Amino acid sequence: AHIYERVNQVALLHYGVAIGFYQGDNLKLMDDLA
């Protein structure tokens, strides 16, 4: 399943989509969105 996630990320980045990763801390949520 991990490889499918990576393939999707690369494909989306190719089309200029921004991808964010949640750090697990709600106080840093705005940093995750930036």
PDB file of C-alpha atoms in Angstrom:
ATOM      1  CA  ALA A   1       0.000   0.000   0.000  1.00  0.00           C
ATOM      2  CA  HIS A   2       2.899   2.352   0.691  1.00  0.00           C
ATOM      3  CA  ILE A   3       4.105   2.264  -2.905  1.00  0.00           C
ATOM      4  CA  TYR A   4       0.665   3.302  -4.187  1.00  0.00           C
ATOM      5  CA  GLU A   5       0.722   6.326  -1.896  1.00  0.00           C
ATOM      6  CA  ARG A   6       4.140   7.327  -3.236  1.00  0.00           C
ATOM      7  CA  VAL A   7       3.044   6.847  -6.857  1.00  0.00           C
ATOM      8  CA  ASN A   8      -0.017   9.026  -6.262  1.00  0.00           C
ATOM      9  CA  GLN A   9       2.107  11.729  -4.618  1.00  0.00           C
ATOM     10  CA  VAL A  10       4.523  11.832  -7.546  1.00  0.00           C
ATOM     11  CA  ALA A  11       1.667  11.898 -10.056  1.00  0.00           C
ATOM     12  CA  LEU A  12      -0.094  14.725  -8.220  1.00  0.00           C
ATOM     13  CA  LEU A  13       3.117  16.729  -7.865  1.00  0.00           C
ATOM     14  CA  HIS A  14       3.602  16.405 -11.620  1.00  0.00           C
ATOM     15  CA  TYR A  15       0.303  18.275 -12.084  1.00  0.00           C
ATOM     16  CA  GLY A  16       1.276  21.008  -9.600  1.00  0.00           C
ATOM     17  CA  VAL A  17      -0.816  19.876  -6.647  1.00  0.00           C
ATOM     18  CA  ALA A  18       0.418  20.910  -3.191  1.00  0.00           C
ATOM     19  CA  ILE A  19       0.664  18.077  -0.678  1.00  0.00           C
ATOM     20  CA  GLY A  20       0.796  18.687   3.081  1.00  0.00           C
ATOM     21  CA  PHE A  21       1.711  16.302   5.862  1.00  0.00           C
ATOM     22  CA  TYR A  22       0.032  16.455   9.270  1.00  0.00           C
ATOM     23  CA  GLN A  23       2.525  16.540  12.170  1.00  0.00           C
ATOM     24  CA  GLY A  24       0.026  15.211  14.706  1.00  0.00           C
ATOM     25  CA  ASP A  25      -0.046  18.423  16.758  1.00  0.00           C
ATOM     26  CA  ASN A  26      -3.161  20.595  16.492  1.00  0.00           C
ATOM     27  CA  LEU A  27      -1.162  23.647  17.590  1.00  0.00           C
ATOM     28  CA  LYS A  28       1.013  23.293  14.481  1.00  0.00           C
ATOM     29  CA  LEU A  29      -1.925  22.776  12.114  1.00  0.00           C
ATOM     30  CA  MET A  30      -1.544  26.197  10.488  1.00  0.00           C
ATOM     31  CA  ASP A  31       2.156  25.461   9.867  1.00  0.00           C
ATOM     32  CA  ASP A  32       1.109  22.239   8.151  1.00  0.00           C
ATOM     33  CA  LEU A  33      -1.221  24.184   5.850  1.00  0.00           C
ATOM     34  CA  ALA A  34       1.412  26.773   4.906  1.00  0.00           C
TER      35      ALA A  34
END
